[in-house]
Amino acid sequence: MARFSFRGFVYVLIVMLGLLSAAPNLLPQSIKQQLPAWYTTSTLSLGLDLQGGSHLLLAADTNALFEKQLNSFSSDLFSELRNQNIRYTKTSHSLSHKTGSESRGRVVFALHSADDARTVKDIAYQVSAQPNGSSALNVSIKQNTVTLTLNTLYTEQLVKDTLSRSVEVVRKRLNETGLTEPSVTLQGKDAILVQMPGMSDPTQVKKLLGTTAQMTFHWAANSQSEQVMNKQDAAGNTYRLEQKVALEGEHITDAAGVLSSENGQPVVTFRLDSAGAKQFATMTRDNIGRVLAIVLDDNVVTAPVINSVIPGGRGEITGNFTLPEAGNTALMLRTGALPVPLTIIEERTVGPDLGSDAIQTGVKSGVAGALLVLAFMVAIYGRWGAIASFALCINMALVFGALTLFGATLTLPGIAGLILTMGMAVDANILINERIREESKKGRPAASAIEVGFNKAFATIVDSNFTTLIAVSLLFMFGSGPIKGFAITIALGLVSSVFTAVALTKMLMMNVVKSKHMRDRTKQRLPLRFTSPLLRLSDTLSGINFLAKRNIALTISVVLTVLSMGLFAKPGLHYGVDFTGGTMIELTAPSLSTDELRDAIQSSGFDHIAIQEYGSEHHYLLRAPVLEKTVDTAKESHISRSDNSTNLTHTDALKRAISLADSNVSFDKVDMVGPKVSGGFAELSILALLIAGGGMLVYLWARFEAHFATAALLTVLLDLTKTIGFFALTGIEFNLTAVAALLALIGYSINDKVVVLDRIRELLRLDPNKPLADTINEAVNSTLSRTVFTSVTTLLALLPMAIFGGDAVKSFAVPMVFAVVIGTSSTLFITSTLLYLLGKRRERQGKAQLKPTAEEIKASLSHIP
């Protein structure tokens, strides 16, 4: 008894800690004011899709970019002219003050001999030749005067490539700071839009993004130096340096702000890659006694004298740093230099990506689904269902508490993870109750039925949850952005659900059995009774031969998969603005609320338009994905019939629809925006999924057998392809939330398959000589009520969101409803069929369905004389 009490005390302590961690997210402000700040400020971080934040628009200084490239080309040209003894006099170097890719500076010099004109053009082509065969330099020669300018096509491509690299650098810098899920996208031709959730004072971030962090190494000039420049340090000391870069900062692979071991002052340590380390060792060996200046953003940071060769590629930057400044400098060096200076030209406060009204609708529908699940559990199992529902509530509270403690970020994909967590936690409780029902039917007393039922369910719960945990841990390691958020939520939910379903629920059920209402020893010796009409109905679902039509079932599944692949190829997925970019419209609609604006847009035939509250009241930011170039206005009933003969661009038609809803609307800005996800997001996501699939295969292979693992993963793959085909067929927008739906499908589907496979393994252990088809059918039938009830509870959680949740959750809930139906049917018909076919193949090879256990091997050896 003492042991049980201690265990109960530990369980209660864990629950209380979880509830206390989650409480600051729900406490009213009046109570928060009376509690310590360290406690009340520890709340769950929300992503930009669920809350507002800061909005920064950064403009790229293309003038500086062009000047740098022109300097580089002209320096190479002049160096080659000197090598060929072609004499010239440099007369001017100017830069236009225009903005954008049309801003092209010029370098002018005079040749001493007109005969060298042809050679100059040839050299100019050599030093500026591009991979496509064109030249980056335009060369104009009038009499003996040569004018060099950058080619227009080259500057346009240069700006495009530079801005793409800048987006990646900005994204890396913000991620390094620990900022919660920032949104970084291209806007227009030469700007980057940064939105940061929950940040009211982005001063530190502005400083971080406003620093280019271009670091170069330069030798002090001497009598042999050809081109010389003057640079100053923070104290105003001037250094005469060689313009030629001795070593680029791009070779830095790691950097850290630390306290010097010699004088305790803040310094920045760095490490070079292998190529940089070799170059650094060679240059210091050949220049002992010379001053080597480290220049960061046009300022000399330090200029030490090289007294000996520096091998190993490690160095230290000293300066008048504070420790935070050293840390920021190291961060910028780690994440790479911005290829172009960025200037903040706009700063505002924005609302959530989804719109507050859309979020409220999504949350309400989600809560409705959760209540339906709890009610259904009570309807099935009565008081035992009530205990399971209570444990489910505790489970969700513990997940929120853990997310709060670990400083995780909750985004819409994270909420998708919470819903999947609830579904899997319900599955564990249903599995336990079904096992207890089976033992009660055998006549076991209440306490014994609970004990044995939990013991038998435990291995299945561990296998199914651990398989999913392997997948999500690998998704976290190799995924990025929203995939990581999804993985964290699922991982915490899995750990929590095992505790609440196995430990907490068992303790509560045993307490009920031993309570004052059941103290009568006679009652304790009687088996538990489950009298729900739903259970009686489920008991009639037995004796079904799921393998009778196995060839038809497998053929239908393969045909649907092939059709889905065809739909994926054409018409393909309807990618959202998260992946494709699109049009951003900034507008002021004095007469429209967010709801009214959304209704006006949707009623006019425009779908997938993201609406974000922006700055002041009635000021909105719209993001429209890339759609057809024109919209036939004859098909738009809201546009005057007199306009039927014309075609409007998609953006113009959208603006017209909004204008008809509010005649006082003003469109402040219309611009193109890039995708939210990085260029390598798709590749990283696919890699994460492949590695996760490999991890699940290895675990299932180890816990079961090769043909068990193969059957499970092949079925999951078929489920996944059909769901992708569903996206293509229905035209539902494929965005980051849709990615979360696919991840949730994998977790749900593999969990479903493992439960059935575990029962098949159990029956094979009991009677290995029984025909395989009979064993598989018996296993599927014995878990049928669990499979159906789990599917129904998951659908109850999803259907309110699919029907009433609106655009905020549509791309998750609707495909997940389809996925649950497909996943359940595949568990019953496809996994069983594949396992049967692979098992019969194994029999023909003379192999047993299961390897002998250690106990079986020991028992067989004991019979050997």
PDB file of N, CA and C in Angstrom, residues 392-465:
ATOM      1  N   LEU A 392      -7.350  12.473 -20.847  1.00  0.00           N
ATOM      2  CA  LEU A 392      -7.075  13.215 -22.081  1.00  0.00           C
ATOM      3  C   LEU A 392      -6.909  14.710 -21.798  1.00  0.00           C
ATOM      4  N   CYS A 393      -7.767  15.245 -20.958  1.00  0.00           N
ATOM      5  CA  CYS A 393      -7.667  16.668 -20.599  1.00  0.00           C
ATOM      6  C   CYS A 393      -6.342  16.954 -19.891  1.00  0.00           C
ATOM      7  N   ILE A 394      -5.963  16.056 -18.966  1.00  0.00           N
ATOM      8  CA  ILE A 394      -4.688  16.210 -18.272  1.00  0.00           C
ATOM      9  C   ILE A 394      -3.544  16.127 -19.280  1.00  0.00           C
ATOM     10  N   ASN A 395      -3.673  15.219 -20.236  1.00  0.00           N
ATOM     11  CA  ASN A 395      -2.629  15.062 -21.258  1.00  0.00           C
ATOM     12  C   ASN A 395      -2.414  16.353 -22.039  1.00  0.00           C
ATOM     13  N   MET A 396      -3.492  16.982 -22.488  1.00  0.00           N
ATOM     14  CA  MET A 396      -3.366  18.215 -23.266  1.00  0.00           C
ATOM     15  C   MET A 396      -2.783  19.340 -22.407  1.00  0.00           C
ATOM     16  N   ALA A 397      -3.173  19.376 -21.122  1.00  0.00           N
ATOM     17  CA  ALA A 397      -2.616  20.390 -20.222  1.00  0.00           C
ATOM     18  C   ALA A 397      -1.119  20.181 -20.034  1.00  0.00           C
ATOM     19  N   LEU A 398      -0.692  18.915 -19.912  1.00  0.00           N
ATOM     20  CA  LEU A 398       0.735  18.618 -19.754  1.00  0.00           C
ATOM     21  C   LEU A 398       1.520  19.010 -21.006  1.00  0.00           C
ATOM     22  N   VAL A 399       0.924  18.810 -22.172  1.00  0.00           N
ATOM     23  CA  VAL A 399       1.604  19.203 -23.418  1.00  0.00           C
ATOM     24  C   VAL A 399       1.789  20.712 -23.461  1.00  0.00           C
ATOM     25  N   PHE A 400       0.743  21.455 -23.121  1.00  0.00           N
ATOM     26  CA  PHE A 400       0.863  22.922 -23.094  1.00  0.00           C
ATOM     27  C   PHE A 400       1.894  23.359 -22.059  1.00  0.00           C
ATOM     28  N   GLY A 401       1.915  22.690 -20.909  1.00  0.00           N
ATOM     29  CA  GLY A 401       2.907  23.021 -19.895  1.00  0.00           C
ATOM     30  C   GLY A 401       4.316  22.768 -20.380  1.00  0.00           C
ATOM     31  N   ALA A 402       4.535  21.639 -21.059  1.00  0.00           N
ATOM     32  CA  ALA A 402       5.867  21.314 -21.574  1.00  0.00           C
ATOM     33  C   ALA A 402       6.283  22.284 -22.667  1.00  0.00           C
ATOM     34  N   LEU A 403       5.361  22.633 -23.556  1.00  0.00           N
ATOM     35  CA  LEU A 403       5.673  23.609 -24.605  1.00  0.00           C
ATOM     36  C   LEU A 403       6.081  24.945 -23.986  1.00  0.00           C
ATOM     37  N   THR A 404       5.396  25.330 -22.919  1.00  0.00           N
ATOM     38  CA  THR A 404       5.719  26.579 -22.230  1.00  0.00           C
ATOM     39  C   THR A 404       7.105  26.513 -21.583  1.00  0.00           C
ATOM     40  N   LEU A 405       7.390  25.397 -20.905  1.00  0.00           N
ATOM     41  CA  LEU A 405       8.679  25.245 -20.223  1.00  0.00           C
ATOM     42  C   LEU A 405       9.848  25.254 -21.192  1.00  0.00           C
ATOM     43  N   PHE A 406       9.700  24.586 -22.338  1.00  0.00           N
ATOM     44  CA  PHE A 406      10.794  24.467 -23.294  1.00  0.00           C
ATOM     45  C   PHE A 406      10.883  25.660 -24.235  1.00  0.00           C
ATOM     46  N   GLY A 407       9.993  26.627 -24.070  1.00  0.00           N
ATOM     47  CA  GLY A 407      10.046  27.814 -24.916  1.00  0.00           C
ATOM     48  C   GLY A 407       9.735  27.524 -26.372  1.00  0.00           C
ATOM     49  N   ALA A 408       8.929  26.484 -26.625  1.00  0.00           N
ATOM     50  CA  ALA A 408       8.581  26.129 -27.999  1.00  0.00           C
ATOM     51  C   ALA A 408       7.611  27.146 -28.592  1.00  0.00           C
ATOM     52  N   THR A 409       7.519  27.130 -29.912  1.00  0.00           N
ATOM     53  CA  THR A 409       6.626  28.043 -30.618  1.00  0.00           C
ATOM     54  C   THR A 409       5.423  27.279 -31.149  1.00  0.00           C
ATOM     55  N   LEU A 410       4.248  27.745 -30.843  1.00  0.00           N
ATOM     56  CA  LEU A 410       3.024  27.095 -31.311  1.00  0.00           C
ATOM     57  C   LEU A 410       2.526  27.806 -32.560  1.00  0.00           C
ATOM     58  N   THR A 411       2.526  27.087 -33.677  1.00  0.00           N
ATOM     59  CA  THR A 411       2.001  27.596 -34.937  1.00  0.00           C
ATOM     60  C   THR A 411       0.819  26.721 -35.348  1.00  0.00           C
ATOM     61  N   LEU A 412       0.221  27.047 -36.489  1.00  0.00           N
ATOM     62  CA  LEU A 412      -0.904  26.234 -36.950  1.00  0.00           C
ATOM     63  C   LEU A 412      -0.478  24.785 -37.217  1.00  0.00           C
ATOM     64  N   PRO A 413       0.688  24.537 -37.833  1.00  0.00           N
ATOM     65  CA  PRO A 413       1.144  23.138 -37.914  1.00  0.00           C
ATOM     66  C   PRO A 413       1.324  22.510 -36.539  1.00  0.00           C
ATOM     67  N   GLY A 414       1.715  23.305 -35.544  1.00  0.00           N
ATOM     68  CA  GLY A 414       1.817  22.780 -34.179  1.00  0.00           C
ATOM     69  C   GLY A 414       0.471  22.366 -33.631  1.00  0.00           C
ATOM     70  N   ILE A 415      -0.567  23.165 -33.932  1.00  0.00           N
ATOM     71  CA  ILE A 415      -1.923  22.793 -33.515  1.00  0.00           C
ATOM     72  C   ILE A 415      -2.344  21.498 -34.208  1.00  0.00           C
ATOM     73  N   ALA A 416      -1.908  21.343 -35.464  1.00  0.00           N
ATOM     74  CA  ALA A 416      -2.160  20.076 -36.156  1.00  0.00           C
ATOM     75  C   ALA A 416      -1.524  18.929 -35.386  1.00  0.00           C
ATOM     76  N   GLY A 417      -0.336  19.178 -34.856  1.00  0.00           N
ATOM     77  CA  GLY A 417       0.314  18.164 -34.038  1.00  0.00           C
ATOM     78  C   GLY A 417      -0.451  17.861 -32.770  1.00  0.00           C
ATOM     79  N   LEU A 418      -1.043  18.886 -32.161  1.00  0.00           N
ATOM     80  CA  LEU A 418      -1.848  18.679 -30.950  1.00  0.00           C
ATOM     81  C   LEU A 418      -3.073  17.807 -31.247  1.00  0.00           C
ATOM     82  N   ILE A 419      -3.688  18.043 -32.388  1.00  0.00           N
ATOM     83  CA  ILE A 419      -4.867  17.254 -32.752  1.00  0.00           C
ATOM     84  C   ILE A 419      -4.472  15.794 -32.978  1.00  0.00           C
ATOM     85  N   LEU A 420      -3.327  15.585 -33.666  1.00  0.00           N
ATOM     86  CA  LEU A 420      -2.849  14.223 -33.854  1.00  0.00           C
ATOM     87  C   LEU A 420      -2.504  13.589 -32.507  1.00  0.00           C
ATOM     88  N   THR A 421      -1.918  14.367 -31.605  1.00  0.00           N
ATOM     89  CA  THR A 421      -1.592  13.870 -30.264  1.00  0.00           C
ATOM     90  C   THR A 421      -2.849  13.411 -29.541  1.00  0.00           C
ATOM     91  N   MET A 422      -3.900  14.204 -29.656  1.00  0.00           N
ATOM     92  CA  MET A 422      -5.156  13.835 -29.001  1.00  0.00           C
ATOM     93  C   MET A 422      -5.713  12.544 -29.598  1.00  0.00           C
ATOM     94  N   GLY A 423      -5.627  12.441 -30.928  1.00  0.00           N
ATOM     95  CA  GLY A 423      -6.113  11.230 -31.579  1.00  0.00           C
ATOM     96  C   GLY A 423      -5.362   9.994 -31.130  1.00  0.00           C
ATOM     97  N   MET A 424      -4.031  10.119 -31.004  1.00  0.00           N
ATOM     98  CA  MET A 424      -3.215   8.980 -30.590  1.00  0.00           C
ATOM     99  C   MET A 424      -3.419   8.673 -29.107  1.00  0.00           C
ATOM    100  N   ALA A 425      -3.650   9.702 -28.291  1.00  0.00           N
ATOM    101  CA  ALA A 425      -3.929   9.480 -26.866  1.00  0.00           C
ATOM    102  C   ALA A 425      -5.275   8.778 -26.699  1.00  0.00           C
ATOM    103  N   VAL A 426      -6.276   9.173 -27.502  1.00  0.00           N
ATOM    104  CA  VAL A 426      -7.571   8.490 -27.490  1.00  0.00           C
ATOM    105  C   VAL A 426      -7.387   7.034 -27.890  1.00  0.00           C
ATOM    106  N   ASP A 427      -6.557   6.811 -28.901  1.00  0.00           N
ATOM    107  CA  ASP A 427      -6.311   5.450 -29.372  1.00  0.00           C
ATOM    108  C   ASP A 427      -5.746   4.579 -28.253  1.00  0.00           C
ATOM    109  N   ALA A 428      -4.811   5.122 -27.478  1.00  0.00           N
ATOM    110  CA  ALA A 428      -4.229   4.361 -26.367  1.00  0.00           C
ATOM    111  C   ALA A 428      -5.303   3.993 -25.348  1.00  0.00           C
ATOM    112  N   ASN A 429      -6.195   4.940 -25.036  1.00  0.00           N
ATOM    113  CA  ASN A 429      -7.257   4.660 -24.066  1.00  0.00           C
ATOM    114  C   ASN A 429      -8.259   3.641 -24.609  1.00  0.00           C
ATOM    115  N   ILE A 430      -8.580   3.750 -25.894  1.00  0.00           N
ATOM    116  CA  ILE A 430      -9.496   2.773 -26.497  1.00  0.00           C
ATOM    117  C   ILE A 430      -8.850   1.395 -26.497  1.00  0.00           C
ATOM    118  N   LEU A 431      -7.576   1.351 -26.822  1.00  0.00           N
ATOM    119  CA  LEU A 431      -6.850   0.080 -26.842  1.00  0.00           C
ATOM    120  C   LEU A 431      -6.873  -0.584 -25.461  1.00  0.00           C
ATOM    121  N   ILE A 432      -6.654   0.215 -24.434  1.00  0.00           N
ATOM    122  CA  ILE A 432      -6.662  -0.301 -23.061  1.00  0.00           C
ATOM    123  C   ILE A 432      -8.050  -0.817 -22.692  1.00  0.00           C
ATOM    124  N   ASN A 433      -9.073  -0.029 -22.975  1.00  0.00           N
ATOM    125  CA  ASN A 433     -10.437  -0.440 -22.622  1.00  0.00           C
ATOM    126  C   ASN A 433     -10.878  -1.684 -23.382  1.00  0.00           C
ATOM    127  N   GLU A 434     -10.454  -1.790 -24.642  1.00  0.00           N
ATOM    128  CA  GLU A 434     -10.809  -2.984 -25.415  1.00  0.00           C
ATOM    129  C   GLU A 434     -10.117  -4.218 -24.859  1.00  0.00           C
ATOM    130  N   ARG A 435      -8.876  -4.049 -24.418  1.00  0.00           N
ATOM    131  CA  ARG A 435      -8.163  -5.177 -23.809  1.00  0.00           C
ATOM    132  C   ARG A 435      -8.839  -5.586 -22.492  1.00  0.00           C
ATOM    133  N   ILE A 436      -9.241  -4.603 -21.707  1.00  0.00           N
ATOM    134  CA  ILE A 436      -9.938  -4.900 -20.446  1.00  0.00           C
ATOM    135  C   ILE A 436     -11.264  -5.597 -20.739  1.00  0.00           C
ATOM    136  N   ARG A 437     -11.943  -5.179 -21.802  1.00  0.00           N
ATOM    137  CA  ARG A 437     -13.210  -5.834 -22.193  1.00  0.00           C
ATOM    138  C   ARG A 437     -12.973  -7.296 -22.552  1.00  0.00           C
ATOM    139  N   GLU A 438     -11.911  -7.548 -23.290  1.00  0.00           N
ATOM    140  CA  GLU A 438     -11.608  -8.931 -23.681  1.00  0.00           C
ATOM    141  C   GLU A 438     -11.372  -9.808 -22.449  1.00  0.00           C
ATOM    142  N   GLU A 439     -10.604  -9.271 -21.497  1.00  0.00           N
ATOM    143  CA  GLU A 439     -10.311 -10.051 -20.297  1.00  0.00           C
ATOM    144  C   GLU A 439     -11.566 -10.228 -19.441  1.00  0.00           C
ATOM    145  N   SER A 440     -12.436  -9.222 -19.426  1.00  0.00           N
ATOM    146  CA  SER A 440     -13.687  -9.329 -18.665  1.00  0.00           C
ATOM    147  C   SER A 440     -14.593 -10.389 -19.271  1.00  0.00           C
ATOM    148  N   LYS A 441     -14.606 -10.497 -20.613  1.00  0.00           N
ATOM    149  CA  LYS A 441     -15.418 -11.531 -21.279  1.00  0.00           C
ATOM    150  C   LYS A 441     -14.943 -12.928 -20.915  1.00  0.00           C
ATOM    151  N   LYS A 442     -13.652 -13.047 -20.583  1.00  0.00           N
ATOM    152  CA  LYS A 442     -13.110 -14.346 -20.185  1.00  0.00           C
ATOM    153  C   LYS A 442     -13.469 -14.690 -18.737  1.00  0.00           C
ATOM    154  N   GLY A 443     -14.112 -13.745 -18.025  1.00  0.00           N
ATOM    155  CA  GLY A 443     -14.535 -14.001 -16.662  1.00  0.00           C
ATOM    156  C   GLY A 443     -13.581 -13.527 -15.596  1.00  0.00           C
ATOM    157  N   ARG A 444     -12.582 -12.772 -15.943  1.00  0.00           N
ATOM    158  CA  ARG A 444     -11.631 -12.272 -14.950  1.00  0.00           C
ATOM    159  C   ARG A 444     -12.322 -11.266 -14.038  1.00  0.00           C
ATOM    160  N   PRO A 445     -11.975 -11.251 -12.742  1.00  0.00           N
ATOM    161  CA  PRO A 445     -12.495 -10.221 -11.832  1.00  0.00           C
ATOM    162  C   PRO A 445     -12.023  -8.840 -12.263  1.00  0.00           C
ATOM    163  N   ALA A 446     -12.678  -7.808 -11.738  1.00  0.00           N
ATOM    164  CA  ALA A 446     -12.436  -6.433 -12.188  1.00  0.00           C
ATOM    165  C   ALA A 446     -10.967  -6.042 -12.094  1.00  0.00           C
ATOM    166  N   ALA A 447     -10.378  -6.199 -10.899  1.00  0.00           N
ATOM    167  CA  ALA A 447      -8.987  -5.769 -10.713  1.00  0.00           C
ATOM    168  C   ALA A 447      -8.039  -6.548 -11.601  1.00  0.00           C
ATOM    169  N   SER A 448      -8.282  -7.838 -11.722  1.00  0.00           N
ATOM    170  CA  SER A 448      -7.411  -8.672 -12.564  1.00  0.00           C
ATOM    171  C   SER A 448      -7.546  -8.299 -14.042  1.00  0.00           C
ATOM    172  N   ALA A 449      -8.780  -8.025 -14.484  1.00  0.00           N
ATOM    173  CA  ALA A 449      -9.005  -7.633 -15.886  1.00  0.00           C
ATOM    174  C   ALA A 449      -8.269  -6.335 -16.207  1.00  0.00           C
ATOM    175  N   ILE A 450      -8.323  -5.398 -15.271  1.00  0.00           N
ATOM    176  CA  ILE A 450      -7.624  -4.121 -15.485  1.00  0.00           C
ATOM    177  C   ILE A 450      -6.115  -4.343 -15.544  1.00  0.00           C
ATOM    178  N   GLU A 451      -5.599  -5.146 -14.617  1.00  0.00           N
ATOM    179  CA  GLU A 451      -4.162  -5.409 -14.565  1.00  0.00           C
ATOM    180  C   GLU A 451      -3.670  -6.093 -15.837  1.00  0.00           C
ATOM    181  N   VAL A 452      -4.334  -7.158 -16.231  1.00  0.00           N
ATOM    182  CA  VAL A 452      -3.933  -7.904 -17.419  1.00  0.00           C
ATOM    183  C   VAL A 452      -4.153  -7.071 -18.681  1.00  0.00           C
ATOM    184  N   GLY A 453      -5.287  -6.352 -18.731  1.00  0.00           N
ATOM    185  CA  GLY A 453      -5.572  -5.515 -19.904  1.00  0.00           C
ATOM    186  C   GLY A 453      -4.511  -4.457 -20.119  1.00  0.00           C
ATOM    187  N   PHE A 454      -4.100  -3.795 -19.048  1.00  0.00           N
ATOM    188  CA  PHE A 454      -3.042  -2.791 -19.173  1.00  0.00           C
ATOM    189  C   PHE A 454      -1.718  -3.428 -19.590  1.00  0.00           C
ATOM    190  N   ASN A 455      -1.401  -4.581 -19.028  1.00  0.00           N
ATOM    191  CA  ASN A 455      -0.140  -5.242 -19.366  1.00  0.00           C
ATOM    192  C   ASN A 455      -0.093  -5.631 -20.839  1.00  0.00           C
ATOM    193  N   LYS A 456      -1.201  -6.141 -21.364  1.00  0.00           N
ATOM    194  CA  LYS A 456      -1.229  -6.550 -22.771  1.00  0.00           C
ATOM    195  C   LYS A 456      -1.224  -5.348 -23.710  1.00  0.00           C
ATOM    196  N   ALA A 457      -1.869  -4.266 -23.289  1.00  0.00           N
ATOM    197  CA  ALA A 457      -1.932  -3.072 -24.147  1.00  0.00           C
ATOM    198  C   ALA A 457      -0.621  -2.294 -24.137  1.00  0.00           C
ATOM    199  N   PHE A 458       0.146  -2.460 -23.047  1.00  0.00           N
ATOM    200  CA  PHE A 458       1.341  -1.633 -22.875  1.00  0.00           C
ATOM    201  C   PHE A 458       2.329  -1.792 -24.029  1.00  0.00           C
ATOM    202  N   ALA A 459       2.643  -3.041 -24.409  1.00  0.00           N
ATOM    203  CA  ALA A 459       3.622  -3.267 -25.478  1.00  0.00           C
ATOM    204  C   ALA A 459       3.161  -2.651 -26.796  1.00  0.00           C
ATOM    205  N   THR A 460       1.864  -2.789 -27.081  1.00  0.00           N
ATOM    206  CA  THR A 460       1.325  -2.211 -28.321  1.00  0.00           C
ATOM    207  C   THR A 460       1.435  -0.690 -28.305  1.00  0.00           C
ATOM    208  N   ILE A 461       1.081  -0.078 -27.179  1.00  0.00           N
ATOM    209  CA  ILE A 461       1.153   1.386 -27.063  1.00  0.00           C
ATOM    210  C   ILE A 461       2.592   1.862 -27.231  1.00  0.00           C
ATOM    211  N   VAL A 462       3.524   1.165 -26.607  1.00  0.00           N
ATOM    212  CA  VAL A 462       4.933   1.553 -26.722  1.00  0.00           C
ATOM    213  C   VAL A 462       5.412   1.426 -28.159  1.00  0.00           C
ATOM    214  N   ASP A 463       5.075   0.301 -28.814  1.00  0.00           N
ATOM    215  CA  ASP A 463       5.512   0.097 -30.202  1.00  0.00           C
ATOM    216  C   ASP A 463       4.966   1.177 -31.129  1.00  0.00           C
ATOM    217  N   SER A 464       3.654   1.439 -31.024  1.00  0.00           N
ATOM    218  CA  SER A 464       3.037   2.415 -31.935  1.00  0.00           C
ATOM    219  C   SER A 464       3.547   3.822 -31.674  1.00  0.00           C
ATOM    220  N   ASN A 465       3.655   4.196 -30.400  1.00  0.00           N
ATOM    221  CA  ASN A 465       4.124   5.540 -30.068  1.00  0.00           C
ATOM    222  C   ASN A 465       5.607   5.706 -30.346  1.00  0.00           C
TER     223      ASN A 465
END
